[in-house]
Short mmCIF file of C-alpha atoms in Angstrom, two decimals:
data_model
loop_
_atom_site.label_atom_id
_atom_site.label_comp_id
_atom_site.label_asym_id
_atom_site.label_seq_id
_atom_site.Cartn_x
_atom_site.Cartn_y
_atom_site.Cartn_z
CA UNK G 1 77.31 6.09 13.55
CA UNK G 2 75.88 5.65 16.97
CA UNK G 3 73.64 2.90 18.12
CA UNK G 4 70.21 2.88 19.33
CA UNK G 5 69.14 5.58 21.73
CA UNK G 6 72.38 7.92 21.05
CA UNK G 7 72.91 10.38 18.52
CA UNK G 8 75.14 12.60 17.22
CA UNK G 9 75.04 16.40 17.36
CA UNK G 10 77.44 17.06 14.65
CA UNK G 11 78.43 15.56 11.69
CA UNK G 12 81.79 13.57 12.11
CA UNK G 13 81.82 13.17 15.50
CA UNK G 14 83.19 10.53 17.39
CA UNK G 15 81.09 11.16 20.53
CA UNK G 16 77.63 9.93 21.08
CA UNK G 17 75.21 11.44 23.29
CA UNK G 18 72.43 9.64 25.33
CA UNK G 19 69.05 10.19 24.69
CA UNK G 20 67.17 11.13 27.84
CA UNK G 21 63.46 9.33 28.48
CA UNK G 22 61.14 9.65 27.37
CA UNK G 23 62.76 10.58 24.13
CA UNK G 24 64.80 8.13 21.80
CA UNK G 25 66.36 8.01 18.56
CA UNK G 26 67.06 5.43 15.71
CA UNK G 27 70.86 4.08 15.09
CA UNK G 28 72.78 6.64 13.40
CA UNK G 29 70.67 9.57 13.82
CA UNK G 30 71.61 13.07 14.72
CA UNK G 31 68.89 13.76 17.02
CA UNK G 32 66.59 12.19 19.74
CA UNK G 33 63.88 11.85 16.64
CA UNK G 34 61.20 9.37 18.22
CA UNK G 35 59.90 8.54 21.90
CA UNK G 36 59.88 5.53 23.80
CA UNK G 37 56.71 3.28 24.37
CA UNK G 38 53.83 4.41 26.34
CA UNK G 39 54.62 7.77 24.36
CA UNK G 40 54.15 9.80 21.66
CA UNK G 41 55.41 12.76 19.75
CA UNK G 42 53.57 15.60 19.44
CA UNK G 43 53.95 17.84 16.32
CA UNK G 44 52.89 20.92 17.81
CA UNK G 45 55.93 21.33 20.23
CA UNK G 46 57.73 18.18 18.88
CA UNK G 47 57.95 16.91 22.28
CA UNK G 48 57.39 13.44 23.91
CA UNK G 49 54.06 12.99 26.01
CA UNK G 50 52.42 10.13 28.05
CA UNK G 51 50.31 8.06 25.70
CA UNK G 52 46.31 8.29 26.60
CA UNK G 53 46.01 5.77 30.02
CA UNK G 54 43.09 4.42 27.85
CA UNK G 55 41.73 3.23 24.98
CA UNK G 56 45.69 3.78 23.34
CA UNK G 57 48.77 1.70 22.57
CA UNK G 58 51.54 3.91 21.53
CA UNK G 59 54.59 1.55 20.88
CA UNK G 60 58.33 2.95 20.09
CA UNK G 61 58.68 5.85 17.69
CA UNK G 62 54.36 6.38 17.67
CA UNK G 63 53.33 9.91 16.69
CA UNK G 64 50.02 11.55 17.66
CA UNK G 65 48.51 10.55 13.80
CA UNK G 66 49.46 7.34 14.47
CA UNK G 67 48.59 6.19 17.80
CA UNK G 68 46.70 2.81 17.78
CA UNK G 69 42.99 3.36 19.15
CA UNK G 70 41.26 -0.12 20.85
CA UNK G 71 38.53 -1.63 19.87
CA UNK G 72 35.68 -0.03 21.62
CA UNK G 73 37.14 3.41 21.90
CA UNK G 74 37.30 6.50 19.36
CA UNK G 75 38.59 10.09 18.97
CA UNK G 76 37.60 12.83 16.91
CA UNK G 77 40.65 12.78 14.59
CA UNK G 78 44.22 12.15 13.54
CA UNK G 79 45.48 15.59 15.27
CA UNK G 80 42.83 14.59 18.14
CA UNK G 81 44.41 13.34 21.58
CA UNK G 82 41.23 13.04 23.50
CA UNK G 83 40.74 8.95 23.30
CA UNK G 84 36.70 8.50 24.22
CA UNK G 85 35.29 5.24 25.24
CA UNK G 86 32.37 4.41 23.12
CA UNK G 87 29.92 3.33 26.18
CA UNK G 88 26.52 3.34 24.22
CA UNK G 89 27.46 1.57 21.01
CA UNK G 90 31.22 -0.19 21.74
CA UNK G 91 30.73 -2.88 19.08
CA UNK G 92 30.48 0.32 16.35
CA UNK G 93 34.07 1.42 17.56
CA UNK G 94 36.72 -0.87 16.16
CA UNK G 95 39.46 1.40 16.48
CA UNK G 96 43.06 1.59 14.62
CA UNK G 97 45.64 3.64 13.82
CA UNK G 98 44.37 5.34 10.77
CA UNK G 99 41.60 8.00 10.23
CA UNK G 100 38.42 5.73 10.09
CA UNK G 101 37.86 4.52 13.62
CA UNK G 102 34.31 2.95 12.87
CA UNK G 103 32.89 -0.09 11.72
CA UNK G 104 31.02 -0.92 8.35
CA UNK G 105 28.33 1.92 7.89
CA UNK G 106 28.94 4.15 10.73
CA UNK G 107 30.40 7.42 11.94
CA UNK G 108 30.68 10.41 13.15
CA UNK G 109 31.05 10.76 16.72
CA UNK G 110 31.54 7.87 19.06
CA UNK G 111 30.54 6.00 15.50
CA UNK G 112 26.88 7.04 16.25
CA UNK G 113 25.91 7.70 13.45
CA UNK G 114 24.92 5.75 10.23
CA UNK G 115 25.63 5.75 6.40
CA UNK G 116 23.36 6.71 4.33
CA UNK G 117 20.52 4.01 3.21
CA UNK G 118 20.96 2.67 6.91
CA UNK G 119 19.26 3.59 10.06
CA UNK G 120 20.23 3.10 13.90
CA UNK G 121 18.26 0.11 14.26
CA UNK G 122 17.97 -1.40 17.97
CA UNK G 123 20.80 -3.77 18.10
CA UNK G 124 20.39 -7.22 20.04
CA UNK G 125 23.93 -7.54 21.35
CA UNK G 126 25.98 -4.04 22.31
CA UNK G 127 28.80 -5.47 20.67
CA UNK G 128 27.36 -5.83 17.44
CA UNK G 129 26.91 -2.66 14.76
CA UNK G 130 23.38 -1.83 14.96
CA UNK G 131 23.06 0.33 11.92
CA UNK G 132 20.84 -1.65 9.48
CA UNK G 133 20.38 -1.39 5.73
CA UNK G 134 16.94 0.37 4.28
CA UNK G 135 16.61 -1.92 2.00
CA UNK G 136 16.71 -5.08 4.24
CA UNK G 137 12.84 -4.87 5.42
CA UNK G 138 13.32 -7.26 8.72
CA UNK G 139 11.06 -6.67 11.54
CA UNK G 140 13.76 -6.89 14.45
CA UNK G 141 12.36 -8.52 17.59
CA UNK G 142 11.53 -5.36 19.34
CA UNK G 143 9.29 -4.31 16.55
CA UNK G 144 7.55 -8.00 17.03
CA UNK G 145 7.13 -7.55 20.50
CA UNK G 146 5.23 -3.59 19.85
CA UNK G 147 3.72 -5.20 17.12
CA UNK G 148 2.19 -7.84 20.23
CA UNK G 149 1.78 -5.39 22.21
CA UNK G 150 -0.61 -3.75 20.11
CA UNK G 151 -2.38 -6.44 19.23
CA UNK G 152 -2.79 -7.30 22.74
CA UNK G 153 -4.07 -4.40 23.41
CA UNK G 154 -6.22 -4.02 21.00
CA UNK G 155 -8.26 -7.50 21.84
CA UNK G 156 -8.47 -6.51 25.39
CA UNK G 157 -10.71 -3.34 24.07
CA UNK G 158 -12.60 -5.46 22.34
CA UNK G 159 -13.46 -7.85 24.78
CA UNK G 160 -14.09 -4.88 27.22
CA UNK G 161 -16.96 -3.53 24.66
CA UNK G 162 -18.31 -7.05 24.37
CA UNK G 163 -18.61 -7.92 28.14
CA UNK G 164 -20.16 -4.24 28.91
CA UNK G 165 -22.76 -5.34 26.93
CA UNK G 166 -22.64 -8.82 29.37
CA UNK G 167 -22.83 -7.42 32.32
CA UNK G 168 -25.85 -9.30 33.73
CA UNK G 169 -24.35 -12.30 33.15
CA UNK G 170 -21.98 -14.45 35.73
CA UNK G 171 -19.28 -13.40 33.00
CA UNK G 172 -20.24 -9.64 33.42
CA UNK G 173 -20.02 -9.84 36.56
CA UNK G 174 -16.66 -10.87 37.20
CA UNK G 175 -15.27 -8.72 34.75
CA UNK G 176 -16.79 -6.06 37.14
CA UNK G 177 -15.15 -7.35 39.99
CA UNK G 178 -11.94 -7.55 38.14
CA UNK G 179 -12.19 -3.64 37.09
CA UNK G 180 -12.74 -2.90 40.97
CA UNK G 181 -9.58 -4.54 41.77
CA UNK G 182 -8.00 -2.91 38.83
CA UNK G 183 -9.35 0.43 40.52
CA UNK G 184 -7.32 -0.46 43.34
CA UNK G 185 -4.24 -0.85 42.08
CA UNK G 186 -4.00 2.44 39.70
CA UNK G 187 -1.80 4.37 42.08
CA UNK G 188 0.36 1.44 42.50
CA UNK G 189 0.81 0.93 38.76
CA UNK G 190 1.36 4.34 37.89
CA UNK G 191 4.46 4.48 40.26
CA UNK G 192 5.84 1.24 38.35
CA UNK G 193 5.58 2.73 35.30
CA UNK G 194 7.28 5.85 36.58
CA UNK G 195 10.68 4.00 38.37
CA UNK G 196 10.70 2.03 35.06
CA UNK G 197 10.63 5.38 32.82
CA UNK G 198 13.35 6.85 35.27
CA UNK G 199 15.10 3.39 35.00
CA UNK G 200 15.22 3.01 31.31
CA UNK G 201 16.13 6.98 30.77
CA UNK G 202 19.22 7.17 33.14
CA UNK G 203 21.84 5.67 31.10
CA UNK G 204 21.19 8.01 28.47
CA UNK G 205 21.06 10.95 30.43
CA UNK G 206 24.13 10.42 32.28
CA UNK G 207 26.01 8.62 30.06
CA UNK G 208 26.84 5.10 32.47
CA UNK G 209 26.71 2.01 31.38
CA UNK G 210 24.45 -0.59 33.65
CA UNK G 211 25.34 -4.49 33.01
CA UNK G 212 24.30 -5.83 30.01
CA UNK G 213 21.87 -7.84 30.91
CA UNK G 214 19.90 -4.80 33.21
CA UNK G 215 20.60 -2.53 30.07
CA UNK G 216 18.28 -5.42 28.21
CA UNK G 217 15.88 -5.14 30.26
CA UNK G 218 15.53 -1.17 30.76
CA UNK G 219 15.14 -0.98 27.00
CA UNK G 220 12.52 -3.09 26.88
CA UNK G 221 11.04 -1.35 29.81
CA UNK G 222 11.72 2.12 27.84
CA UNK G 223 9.54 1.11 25.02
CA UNK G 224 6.66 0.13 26.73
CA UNK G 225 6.25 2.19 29.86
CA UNK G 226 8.14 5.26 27.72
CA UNK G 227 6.32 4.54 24.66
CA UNK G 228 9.52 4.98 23.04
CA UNK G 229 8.26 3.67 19.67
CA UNK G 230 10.72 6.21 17.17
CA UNK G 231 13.98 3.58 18.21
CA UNK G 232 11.94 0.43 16.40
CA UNK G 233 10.98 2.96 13.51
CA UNK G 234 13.26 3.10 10.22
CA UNK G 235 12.23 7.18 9.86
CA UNK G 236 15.90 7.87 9.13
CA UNK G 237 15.41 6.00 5.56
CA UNK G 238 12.97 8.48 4.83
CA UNK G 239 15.67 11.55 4.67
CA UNK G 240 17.85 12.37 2.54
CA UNK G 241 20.39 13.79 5.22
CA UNK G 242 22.50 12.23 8.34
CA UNK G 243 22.91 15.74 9.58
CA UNK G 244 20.77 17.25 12.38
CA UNK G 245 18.84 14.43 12.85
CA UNK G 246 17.31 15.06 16.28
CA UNK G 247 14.86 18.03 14.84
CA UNK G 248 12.90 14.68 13.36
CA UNK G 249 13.19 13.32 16.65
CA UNK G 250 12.02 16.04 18.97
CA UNK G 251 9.00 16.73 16.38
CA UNK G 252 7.86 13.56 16.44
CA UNK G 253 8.07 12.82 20.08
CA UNK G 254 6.47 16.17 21.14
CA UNK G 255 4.03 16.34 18.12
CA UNK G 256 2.36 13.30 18.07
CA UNK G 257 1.05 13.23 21.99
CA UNK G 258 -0.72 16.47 21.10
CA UNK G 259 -2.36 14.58 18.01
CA UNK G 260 -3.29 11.48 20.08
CA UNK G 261 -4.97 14.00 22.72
CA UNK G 262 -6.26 15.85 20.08
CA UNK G 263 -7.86 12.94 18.23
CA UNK G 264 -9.19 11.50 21.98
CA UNK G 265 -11.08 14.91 22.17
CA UNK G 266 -13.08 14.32 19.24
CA UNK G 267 -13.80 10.76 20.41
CA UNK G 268 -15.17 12.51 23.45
CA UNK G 269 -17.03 14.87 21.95
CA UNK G 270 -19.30 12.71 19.55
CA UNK G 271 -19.69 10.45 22.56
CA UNK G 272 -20.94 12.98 24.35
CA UNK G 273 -23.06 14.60 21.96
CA UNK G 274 -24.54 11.05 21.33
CA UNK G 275 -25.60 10.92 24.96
CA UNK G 276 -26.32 13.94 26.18
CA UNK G 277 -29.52 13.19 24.33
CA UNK G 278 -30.47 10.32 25.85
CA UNK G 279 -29.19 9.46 29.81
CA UNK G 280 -27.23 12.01 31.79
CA UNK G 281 -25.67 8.77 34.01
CA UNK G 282 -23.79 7.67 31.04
CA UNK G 283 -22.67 11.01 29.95
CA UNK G 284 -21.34 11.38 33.88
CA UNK G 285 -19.36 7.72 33.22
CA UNK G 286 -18.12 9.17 29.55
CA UNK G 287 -16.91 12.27 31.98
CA UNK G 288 -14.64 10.53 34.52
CA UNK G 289 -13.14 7.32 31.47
CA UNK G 290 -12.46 10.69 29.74
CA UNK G 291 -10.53 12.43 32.58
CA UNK G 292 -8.79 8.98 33.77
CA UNK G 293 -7.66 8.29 30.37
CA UNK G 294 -6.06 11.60 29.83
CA UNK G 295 -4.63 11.47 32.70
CA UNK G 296 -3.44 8.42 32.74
CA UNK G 297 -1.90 8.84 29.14
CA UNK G 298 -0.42 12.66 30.00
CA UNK G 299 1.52 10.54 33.27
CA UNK G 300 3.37 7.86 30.87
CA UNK G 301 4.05 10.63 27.85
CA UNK G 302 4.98 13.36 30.46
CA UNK G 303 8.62 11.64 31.36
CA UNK G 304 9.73 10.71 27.77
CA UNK G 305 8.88 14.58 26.33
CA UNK G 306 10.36 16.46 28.86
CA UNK G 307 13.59 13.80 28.16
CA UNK G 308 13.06 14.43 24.50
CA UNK G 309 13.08 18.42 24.77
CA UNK G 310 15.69 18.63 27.79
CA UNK G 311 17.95 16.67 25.72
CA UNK G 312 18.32 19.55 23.21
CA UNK G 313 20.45 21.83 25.88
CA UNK G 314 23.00 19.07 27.15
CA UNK G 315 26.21 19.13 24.37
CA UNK G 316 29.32 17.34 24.70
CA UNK G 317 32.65 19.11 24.02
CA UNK G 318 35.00 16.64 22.03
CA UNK G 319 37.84 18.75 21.83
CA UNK G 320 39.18 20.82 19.10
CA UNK G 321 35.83 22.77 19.00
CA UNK G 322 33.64 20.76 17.98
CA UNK G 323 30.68 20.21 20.49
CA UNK G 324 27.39 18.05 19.61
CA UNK G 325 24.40 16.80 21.42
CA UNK G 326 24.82 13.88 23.34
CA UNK G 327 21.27 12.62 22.63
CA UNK G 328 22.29 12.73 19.16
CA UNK G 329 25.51 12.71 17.67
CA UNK G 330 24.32 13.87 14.15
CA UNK G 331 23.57 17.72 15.25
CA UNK G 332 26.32 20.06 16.24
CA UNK G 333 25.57 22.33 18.80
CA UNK G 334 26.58 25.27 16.80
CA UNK G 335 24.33 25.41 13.56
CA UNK G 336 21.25 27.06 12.45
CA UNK G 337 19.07 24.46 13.34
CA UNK G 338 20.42 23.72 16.74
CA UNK G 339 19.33 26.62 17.36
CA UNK G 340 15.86 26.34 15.96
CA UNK G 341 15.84 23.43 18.19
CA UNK G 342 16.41 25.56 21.15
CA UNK G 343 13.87 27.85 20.83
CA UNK G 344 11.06 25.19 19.84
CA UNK G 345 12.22 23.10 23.02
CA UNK G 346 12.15 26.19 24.41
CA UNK G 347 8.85 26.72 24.25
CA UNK G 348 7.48 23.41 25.33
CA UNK G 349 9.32 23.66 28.71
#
């Protein structure tokens, strides 16, 4: 028999031949059957090649079904030798050397996507698995802070209605000053909220990672200048599918500005019938809050739809034919409703 890394080409020999790198072979064996480390056999020509450079360990005698994926990286399958760093959700991607490269409840590409009865709830720490059961019914700390937010929001209107009717009063008076000042600084919000929308959205769109810590704050950013409320909103639980799940998505986030609008137009119009009877001055003030508001709310909603519906058109080839959205890891870019999608984003551009 010959020893390691020589075989035999004939049965009853006496002469061993040397197995040339990056091929090897087992003691006794009648052929360079295996590779060396850093390699791996592929079936298709039964040849030795160079183990992925990353996100792979491929130790003596590894074969492409078996090649050990790190933590934090995933490929499509088995027969797969595209190795893909999991940049938006690492702690999802535990790798191994078997066919399930995903923790708990998630998978599908990059491990994006969740079980059924769980939804892709905002995770505090990118290296822990985000997707969160239904039935659990914890507000997560994002959700708090909207939920302040709101509330915030909401008392400032109220105290706004109560010191209009104030306004002779020292009180009055300085809230008038303050809404000069506020006057002021409009133009200098508006391009805040617009770097922070562009901030929050480029990770996403180009698929880079920014340090943790800035990532932290860009999503927080994202959800209040963006309005990105659907993230902090369990509307996956409500389907009975984990397939094409962006056509909820895109609906939602291109659907409901057009209902806010629509529902600000009837608060306009009663106002203004209400005082069109009675002083014209007031219907001129009802006029411009009217126009600044709409503006103001078209400028923070216009960078998050035209994200939403641009979205639809950028797929990611993972090899082996299969190609899905990169916004959402659920829809294939080859089905029925992709294509739906396409024309109805289609449209809005």
């Amino acid at each position: 028999d010959c020893p390691l890394g020589k075989y035999s080409a004939r049965n009853g020999s006496i002469t061993c031949n040397k197995c040339i790198s990056p091929e090897h072979s087992t003691p006794g064996s009648s052929q360079c059957n295996i590779c060396v480390e850093s390699y791996y056999r592929d079936p298709k020509d039964d040849t030795c090649r160079k183990c992925p450079e990353e996100g792979a360990h491929c130790g003596e005698g590894t074969t492409l079904e078996n090649i050990r994926i790190l933590e934090g990286y995933w490929r499509l399958s088995v027969k797969s030798k595209n190795v893909l760093e999991c940049i938006q959700n690492p702690g999802r991607c535990r790798g191994n050397n078997g066919s399930s490269y995903c923790q708990g409840h998630s998978r599908g590409p990059y491990c994006a996507v969740c079980d059924d009865g769980y939804w892709n709830a905002p995770a505090k720490d990118l290296e822990a698995d985000s997707c969160q059961s239904c039935a659990g019914g914890s507000i997560n700390f994002r959700s708090q802070v909207l939920l302040g937010i709101a509330s915030f929001i909401v008392i400032l209107l109220l105290m706004q209605i109560w010191l209009k009717y104030k306004r002779g009063t020292a009180l009055g008076k300085h809230y008038m000053d303050v809404m000069d000042n506020y006057s002021r600084l409009k133009t200098k919000l508006k391009i805040s909220a617009t770097f922070a929308q562009v901030a929050a959205s480029f990770p996403e769109q180009f698929n880079v990672a920014y340090p943790r810590t800035f990532q932290d704050i860009c999503e927080q950013l994202s959800f209040i200048f963006s309005l990105q409320v659907y993230p902090l909103i369990p509307a996956q639980c409500a389907m009975d599918t984990r397939k094409e799940l962006y056509m909820f998505q895109l609906l939602s986030k291109t659907l409901a500005p057009l209902v806010v609008i629509g529902l600000g137009l009837i608060y306009y119009a009663v106002r203004r019938h209400i005082f069109s009877r009675r002083d014209t001055q007031k219907t001129n003030r009802l006029n411009e809050s009217a126009m600044f508001w709409f503006l103001l709310f078209t400028y923070l909603i216009y960078p998050p739809c035209s994200t939403v519906v641009l979205a639809v058109f950028d797929c990611e080839d993972l090899g082996s034919g299969e190609i899905y959205m990169r916004a959402d890891y659920s829809t294939p870019c080859d089905t029925k409703g992709y294509r739906t999608m396409e024309i109805y984003a289609a449209i809005f551009i």
